Tab-separated table of C-alpha atoms and ligand atoms in Angstrom:
chain	number	residue	atom	x	y	z
A	10	MET	CA	-86.277	12.799	-34.113
A	11	ASN	CA	-86.680	10.471	-37.131
A	12	LYS	CA	-89.463	12.803	-38.224
A	13	GLY	CA	-87.105	15.750	-38.141
A	14	LEU	CA	-87.289	18.568	-35.625
A	15	LEU	CA	-90.642	20.278	-35.323
A	16	ASP	CA	-90.514	22.003	-31.958
A	17	ILE	CA	-88.758	22.220	-28.604
A	18	GLU	CA	-91.924	21.511	-26.623
A	19	ALA	CA	-91.836	17.823	-27.592
A	20	LEU	CA	-88.127	17.326	-26.827
A	21	GLY	CA	-86.898	15.905	-23.546
A	22	ARG	CA	-84.028	17.345	-21.575
A	23	PRO	CA	-81.581	14.562	-22.594
A	24	GLU	CA	-82.264	15.154	-26.303
A	25	ILE	CA	-81.662	18.880	-25.882
A	26	GLU	CA	-78.485	18.285	-23.881
A	27	ALA	CA	-77.184	15.867	-26.522
A	28	LEU	CA	-77.712	18.448	-29.283
A	29	LEU	CA	-76.049	21.219	-27.251
A	30	ASP	CA	-73.066	18.972	-26.467
A	31	ARG	CA	-72.703	17.938	-30.083
A	32	ALA	CA	-72.885	21.596	-31.162
A	33	ARG	CA	-69.984	22.302	-28.817
A	34	ASP	CA	-67.914	19.694	-30.694
A	35	PHE	CA	-68.578	21.610	-33.904
A	36	GLN	CA	-67.742	25.069	-32.523
A	37	PRO	CA	-63.918	24.909	-32.981
A	38	LEU	CA	-64.397	23.923	-36.621
A	39	GLN	CA	-65.701	27.405	-37.380
A	40	GLN	CA	-62.263	28.866	-36.541
A	41	ARG	CA	-60.344	26.460	-38.726
A	42	LYS	CA	-59.102	27.129	-42.221
A	43	GLU	CA	-60.477	23.808	-43.486
A	44	LYS	CA	-64.051	23.821	-42.233
A	45	ARG	CA	-65.575	20.814	-43.928
A	46	LEU	CA	-66.197	17.390	-42.408
A	47	ASP	CA	-67.515	14.488	-44.424
A	48	LEU	CA	-70.099	13.105	-42.019
A	49	LEU	CA	-73.021	13.510	-44.411
A	50	GLY	CA	-71.330	13.073	-47.794
A	51	GLY	CA	-73.824	12.444	-50.590
A	52	ARG	CA	-76.878	13.530	-48.597
A	53	LEU	CA	-79.166	16.301	-49.831
A	54	VAL	CA	-80.839	19.010	-47.740
A	55	VAL	CA	-83.453	21.306	-49.270
A	56	ASN	CA	-84.129	24.637	-47.571
A	57	LEU	CA	-87.595	25.899	-48.398
A	58	PHE	CA	-88.304	29.412	-47.175
A	59	PHE	CA	-91.755	30.968	-47.450
A	60	GLU	CA	-90.750	33.945	-45.293
A	61	ALA	CA	-87.790	36.313	-45.321
A	62	SER	CA	-84.612	35.072	-43.650
A	63	THR	CA	-80.924	35.932	-43.582
A	64	ARG	CA	-79.333	34.163	-40.601
A	65	THR	CA	-81.436	31.013	-40.462
A	66	ARG	CA	-81.428	30.171	-44.159
A	67	ILE	CA	-77.749	30.863	-44.743
A	68	SER	CA	-76.632	29.051	-41.605
A	69	PHE	CA	-78.674	25.931	-42.417
A	70	GLU	CA	-77.065	25.955	-45.847
A	71	ILE	CA	-73.566	26.417	-44.421
A	72	ALA	CA	-74.206	23.758	-41.758
A	73	ALA	CA	-75.215	21.189	-44.388
A	74	LYS	CA	-72.164	21.993	-46.508
A	75	ARG	CA	-69.777	21.828	-43.555
A	76	LEU	CA	-71.048	18.305	-42.919
A	77	GLY	CA	-70.306	17.386	-46.514
A	78	ALA	CA	-73.963	17.285	-47.634
A	79	ASP	CA	-75.358	19.071	-50.669
A	80	ALA	CA	-77.731	21.925	-49.909
A	81	ILE	CA	-80.046	23.898	-52.086
A	82	SER	CA	-82.222	26.794	-50.988
A	83	ILE	CA	-85.400	28.002	-52.564
A	84	SER	CA	-87.732	30.779	-51.527
A	85	SER	CA	-91.426	31.086	-52.289
A	86	GLN	CA	-90.757	34.086	-54.519
A	87	GLY	CA	-89.487	32.685	-57.776
A	88	SER	CA	-90.967	29.197	-57.198
A	89	SER	CA	-94.308	27.775	-58.335
A	90	VAL	CA	-95.829	28.753	-54.996
A	91	SER	CA	-96.340	32.145	-56.601
A	92	LYS	CA	-98.345	30.347	-59.340
A	93	GLY	CA	-100.912	29.093	-56.839
A	94	GLU	CA	-99.591	25.617	-56.015
A	95	THR	CA	-100.629	24.309	-52.581
A	96	LEU	CA	-98.063	23.812	-49.815
A	97	LEU	CA	-98.575	20.046	-49.866
A	98	ASP	CA	-98.097	19.887	-53.656
A	99	THR	CA	-94.951	22.012	-53.509
A	100	VAL	CA	-93.403	19.884	-50.805
A	101	SER	CA	-94.545	16.581	-52.389
A	102	THR	CA	-92.878	17.732	-55.619
A	103	LEU	CA	-89.661	18.477	-53.780
A	104	SER	CA	-89.751	15.219	-51.886
A	105	ALA	CA	-90.097	13.319	-55.206
A	106	MET	CA	-86.567	14.586	-55.912
A	107	ARG	CA	-85.461	12.522	-52.906
A	108	PRO	CA	-83.836	15.002	-50.553
A	109	ASP	CA	-82.867	13.519	-47.176
A	110	ALA	CA	-84.482	16.358	-45.216
A	111	ILE	CA	-86.460	19.528	-45.828
A	112	VAL	CA	-85.794	22.618	-43.729
A	113	MET	CA	-88.833	24.847	-43.840
A	114	ARG	CA	-89.909	28.313	-42.725
A	115	HIS	CA	-93.557	29.250	-43.137
A	116	ALA	CA	-95.871	32.036	-41.957
A	117	ALA	CA	-98.538	29.567	-40.797
A	118	SER	CA	-98.136	28.111	-37.312
A	119	GLY	CA	-98.181	24.307	-37.594
A	120	ALA	CA	-97.230	24.145	-41.308
A	121	PRO	CA	-94.209	21.843	-40.702
A	122	HIS	CA	-96.290	19.583	-38.434
A	123	PHE	CA	-98.895	19.279	-41.180
A	124	LEU	CA	-96.260	18.241	-43.712
A	125	ALA	CA	-94.620	15.816	-41.306
A	126	ARG	CA	-97.981	14.059	-40.992
A	127	HIS	CA	-98.372	13.724	-44.760
A	128	LEU	CA	-94.870	13.072	-46.042
A	129	PRO	CA	-92.312	10.389	-45.215
A	130	ILE	CA	-89.397	12.832	-45.268
A	131	PRO	CA	-87.893	14.451	-42.123
A	132	ILE	CA	-88.962	18.087	-41.757
A	133	ILE	CA	-86.925	20.593	-39.761
A	134	ASN	CA	-88.858	23.624	-38.595
A	135	ALA	CA	-86.947	26.857	-39.300
A	136	GLY	CA	-89.759	28.991	-37.839
A	137	ASP	CA	-93.527	28.513	-38.197
A	138	GLY	CA	-95.639	31.648	-37.790
A	139	GLN	CA	-95.733	32.703	-34.183
A	140	HIS	CA	-95.441	29.138	-32.899
A	141	GLU	CA	-91.845	27.850	-32.624
A	142	HIS	CA	-88.305	28.308	-33.923
A	143	PRO	CA	-86.522	25.345	-32.338
A	144	THR	CA	-83.005	25.845	-33.702
A	145	GLN	CA	-83.044	29.463	-32.497
A	146	ALA	CA	-83.743	28.323	-28.924
A	147	LEU	CA	-80.968	25.719	-29.209
A	148	LEU	CA	-78.435	28.271	-30.439
A	149	ASP	CA	-79.531	30.671	-27.719
A	150	ALA	CA	-79.024	27.971	-25.071
A	151	ARG	CA	-75.601	27.125	-26.565
A	152	THR	CA	-74.669	30.820	-26.357
A	153	ILE	CA	-75.849	31.115	-22.734
A	154	LEU	CA	-73.859	28.001	-21.802
A	155	ASP	CA	-70.749	29.465	-23.427
A	156	ASN	CA	-71.077	32.281	-20.887
A	157	ARG	CA	-72.464	30.467	-17.798
A	158	SER	CA	-71.693	27.066	-16.265
A	159	SER	CA	-75.326	25.927	-16.283
A	160	LEU	CA	-78.858	27.060	-17.081
A	161	GLU	CA	-80.293	26.039	-13.713
A	162	GLY	CA	-81.227	28.925	-11.469
A	163	LEU	CA	-80.567	31.641	-14.034
A	164	ARG	CA	-82.932	34.554	-14.410
A	165	VAL	CA	-83.725	35.293	-18.056
A	166	ALA	CA	-85.702	38.355	-19.162
A	167	ILE	CA	-87.387	38.123	-22.581
A	168	ILE	CA	-88.437	41.610	-23.624
A	169	GLY	CA	-90.556	42.854	-26.523
A	170	ASP	CA	-93.292	41.480	-28.755
A	171	ILE	CA	-93.749	38.127	-27.026
A	172	LEU	CA	-97.210	37.542	-28.481
A	173	HIS	CA	-95.980	37.203	-32.067
A	174	SER	CA	-92.612	35.670	-31.277
A	175	ARG	CA	-91.796	32.053	-32.132
A	176	VAL	CA	-88.329	32.747	-30.730
A	177	ALA	CA	-89.875	33.542	-27.327
A	178	ARG	CA	-92.085	30.425	-27.357
A	179	SER	CA	-89.233	28.050	-28.198
A	180	ASN	CA	-86.985	29.685	-25.625
A	181	ILE	CA	-89.678	29.484	-22.943
A	182	HIS	CA	-90.129	25.752	-23.580
A	183	LEU	CA	-86.410	25.074	-23.559
A	184	LEU	CA	-85.435	27.219	-20.572
A	185	ALA	CA	-88.358	25.993	-18.463
A	186	LYS	CA	-87.158	22.394	-18.881
A	187	PHE	CA	-83.898	23.469	-17.191
A	188	GLY	CA	-85.373	25.284	-14.211
A	189	VAL	CA	-84.779	28.827	-15.459
A	190	ASP	CA	-86.684	31.722	-13.912
A	191	ILE	CA	-88.245	33.362	-17.002
A	192	VAL	CA	-89.578	36.926	-16.910
A	193	LEU	CA	-91.584	38.112	-19.914
A	194	CYS	CA	-91.882	41.850	-20.445
A	195	GLY	CA	-93.474	44.183	-22.968
A	196	PRO	CA	-96.601	46.273	-23.454
A	197	ALA	CA	-99.709	44.438	-22.151
A	198	PRO	CA	-101.276	43.773	-25.600
A	199	LEU	CA	-98.048	42.064	-26.681
A	200	VAL	CA	-97.640	39.950	-23.516
A	201	PRO	CA	-100.911	38.121	-22.823
A	202	GLN	CA	-101.383	36.685	-19.315
A	203	GLU	CA	-102.024	33.175	-20.716
A	204	LEU	CA	-98.321	32.901	-21.496
A	205	THR	CA	-97.624	32.170	-17.822
A	206	GLY	CA	-99.416	28.843	-18.436
A	207	LEU	CA	-97.024	27.862	-21.241
A	208	ALA	CA	-94.431	26.335	-18.918
A	209	PRO	CA	-93.428	26.394	-15.250
A	210	GLY	CA	-91.309	29.275	-13.967
A	211	VAL	CA	-92.782	31.959	-16.252
A	212	SER	CA	-93.839	35.349	-14.882
A	213	ILE	CA	-94.890	38.601	-16.515
A	214	THR	CA	-94.129	42.245	-15.843
A	215	TYR	CA	-94.999	45.296	-17.908
A	216	ASP	CA	-92.191	47.312	-16.351
A	217	ILE	CA	-88.822	46.880	-18.068
A	218	ARG	CA	-86.961	48.055	-14.964
A	219	GLU	CA	-88.466	45.198	-13.003
A	220	ALA	CA	-87.616	42.719	-15.766
A	221	LEU	CA	-84.012	43.869	-15.904
A	222	ARG	CA	-83.346	44.043	-12.190
A	223	GLU	CA	-80.746	41.425	-11.160
A	224	THR	CA	-81.215	39.478	-14.355
A	225	ASP	CA	-78.476	37.237	-15.798
A	226	ILE	CA	-79.591	37.095	-19.406
A	227	ILE	CA	-81.482	39.674	-21.465
A	228	MET	CA	-83.164	38.605	-24.699
A	229	MET	CA	-84.489	41.516	-26.749
A	230	LEU	CA	-87.078	40.866	-29.467
A	231	ARG	CA	-88.059	42.749	-32.588
A	232	VAL	CA	-91.626	44.045	-32.871
A	233	GLN	CA	-93.164	41.747	-35.521
A	234	LEU	CA	-95.090	44.373	-37.453
A	235	GLU	CA	-95.625	41.853	-40.270
A	236	ARG	CA	-97.786	39.764	-37.902
A	237	GLN	CA	-99.931	42.688	-36.719
A	238	ASN	CA	-102.505	44.860	-38.410
A	239	GLU	CA	-101.066	47.905	-36.707
A	240	THR	CA	-100.694	50.749	-39.178
A	241	ASN	CA	-99.732	53.410	-36.643
A	242	PHE	CA	-97.314	51.601	-34.356
A	243	PRO	CA	-96.069	54.141	-31.776
A	244	ALA	CA	-92.370	53.430	-32.351
A	245	GLY	CA	-91.064	56.372	-30.311
A	246	GLU	CA	-93.187	55.544	-27.281
A	247	TYR	CA	-92.332	51.840	-27.550
A	248	SER	CA	-88.667	52.564	-27.523
A	249	ARG	CA	-88.971	54.966	-24.581
A	250	PHE	CA	-90.742	52.334	-22.458
A	251	TYR	CA	-89.291	49.059	-23.726
A	252	GLY	CA	-85.985	49.885	-25.388
A	253	LEU	CA	-82.751	48.575	-23.878
A	254	ARG	CA	-80.217	51.346	-23.269
A	255	ALA	CA	-77.056	51.711	-21.188
A	256	GLU	CA	-79.001	53.336	-18.327
A	257	ASN	CA	-81.543	50.533	-17.830
A	258	LEU	CA	-79.005	47.804	-18.627
A	259	ALA	CA	-77.241	48.980	-15.450
A	260	LEU	CA	-80.109	47.433	-13.430
A	261	ALA	CA	-79.139	43.924	-14.546
A	262	LYS	CA	-76.331	41.886	-12.980
A	263	PRO	CA	-72.929	43.429	-13.761
A	264	ASP	CA	-72.022	40.440	-15.950
A	265	ALA	CA	-75.453	40.080	-17.599
A	266	ILE	CA	-75.317	39.318	-21.317
A	267	VAL	CA	-77.487	40.883	-24.010
A	268	MET	CA	-78.981	38.682	-26.734
A	269	HIS	CA	-81.097	39.332	-29.829
A	270	PRO	CA	-82.101	36.776	-32.493
A	271	GLY	CA	-81.851	39.426	-35.213
A	272	PRO	CA	-82.801	41.196	-37.323
A	273	MET	CA	-82.421	44.139	-34.919
A	274	ASN	CA	-84.218	47.405	-35.245
A	275	ARG	CA	-81.521	49.662	-33.802
A	276	GLY	CA	-82.943	52.597	-31.889
A	277	ARG	CA	-86.262	50.796	-31.361
A	278	GLU	CA	-85.833	47.746	-29.072
A	279	ILE	CA	-82.095	48.197	-28.529
A	280	SER	CA	-79.718	51.152	-28.643
A	281	THR	CA	-76.673	50.999	-30.877
A	282	GLU	CA	-74.474	51.588	-27.854
A	283	VAL	CA	-75.773	48.419	-26.154
A	284	ALA	CA	-75.953	46.326	-29.333
A	285	ASP	CA	-72.287	47.007	-30.052
A	286	SER	CA	-71.060	46.819	-26.449
A	287	SER	CA	-68.938	44.101	-24.853
A	288	ARG	CA	-72.090	42.827	-23.095
A	289	SER	CA	-73.689	41.916	-26.404
A	290	VAL	CA	-73.343	38.297	-27.624
A	291	ILE	CA	-75.479	38.867	-30.700
A	292	LEU	CA	-72.793	37.852	-33.189
A	293	SER	CA	-71.888	34.797	-31.088
A	294	GLN	CA	-75.508	33.743	-31.459
A	295	VAL	CA	-75.129	33.960	-35.233
A	296	GLU	CA	-71.893	31.983	-35.151
A	297	ASN	CA	-73.396	29.318	-32.884
A	298	GLY	CA	-76.286	28.988	-35.328
A	299	ILE	CA	-74.001	27.014	-37.632
A	300	ALA	CA	-72.706	24.590	-34.973
A	301	VAL	CA	-76.201	23.990	-33.600
A	302	ARG	CA	-77.698	23.400	-37.049
A	303	MET	CA	-74.864	20.991	-37.833
A	304	ALA	CA	-75.808	19.028	-34.707
A	305	VAL	CA	-79.481	19.009	-35.715
A	306	LEU	CA	-78.811	17.969	-39.330
A	307	GLU	CA	-76.443	15.229	-38.221
A	308	LYS	CA	-79.048	13.851	-35.792
A	309	VAL	CA	-81.875	14.010	-38.313
A	310	LEU	CA	-79.931	12.551	-41.237
A	311	GLN	CA	-78.088	9.766	-39.482
B	412	NCD	C1	-86.397	35.590	-35.972
B	412	NCD	C2	-87.504	34.890	-36.705
B	412	NCD	O1	-87.528	34.831	-37.927
B	412	NCD	O2	-88.346	34.365	-35.992
B	412	NCD	N1	-85.252	35.744	-36.715
B	412	NCD	C3	-84.339	34.708	-36.769
B	412	NCD	O3	-84.631	33.628	-37.230
B	412	NCD	N2	-83.123	34.918	-36.237
B	412	NCD	C4	-86.820	36.801	-35.247
B	412	NCD	C5	-87.429	37.931	-36.004
B	412	NCD	O4	-87.707	37.857	-37.189
B	412	NCD	O5	-87.636	38.961	-35.353
């Protein structure tokens, strides 16, 4: 990972396990009054966000600071990107200021890979288009393992706009490496058949009841309207057929957990009742985002 962290697809099981174990070491720190360690004192992390973000950007910043590093965040609005500078020029300019890593989110799939090929600095992918969002899959796996003894043999339903979801792709790659039975579900145009070829153990259903039946883990996804040209998205119909509510949640295993990477559209893909219920681990996912990103930054910067 000397080149940073670009995607989950390229990682082996031992590397993933090491990051998840290290994240577990950092979890108790979040409850302490004094939260800072000095493992990365004097190092500099730049967060460069070309797309909107709340959770990912803030938690990368907090993670860097909790490790004792300096962190600065910039977004494309308010930077010279809005004056027409190319991506490579923007990032070359930043790397001339000698940060130790750049965390980047970009709307183009492959943008961090492109930069990693051209620049000597480690790049951490914080979400590239509809391709991958590796730290999200790691924090999701950490959250599942906080609730289950192992990933092996679990049945995980990923429901919603799979086509445009980098969260789904990273999760599919990660979970498949651990022998998880992965069921993708959503309206046919948003769940193309080719996705079954992405990794072993992936199946597709267009019926949410079938996806939920006897499942251990439910991951709900937001409809990525910003990545579609849809002007008249049938929100009411979508929610009737693919929304998670108390009555269809009852089809899952009695101890099934409900996940969502956020931001949620309450009343569309998930009801408020379910989102706020004891089955929901959505805020644990957010909390684990810090521990997991600490593990990733430590690995990349050391
Ligand atoms: C996701 C993203 O940006 O890919 N959000 C996140 O990082 N937690 C999911 C989304 O935007 O729907």
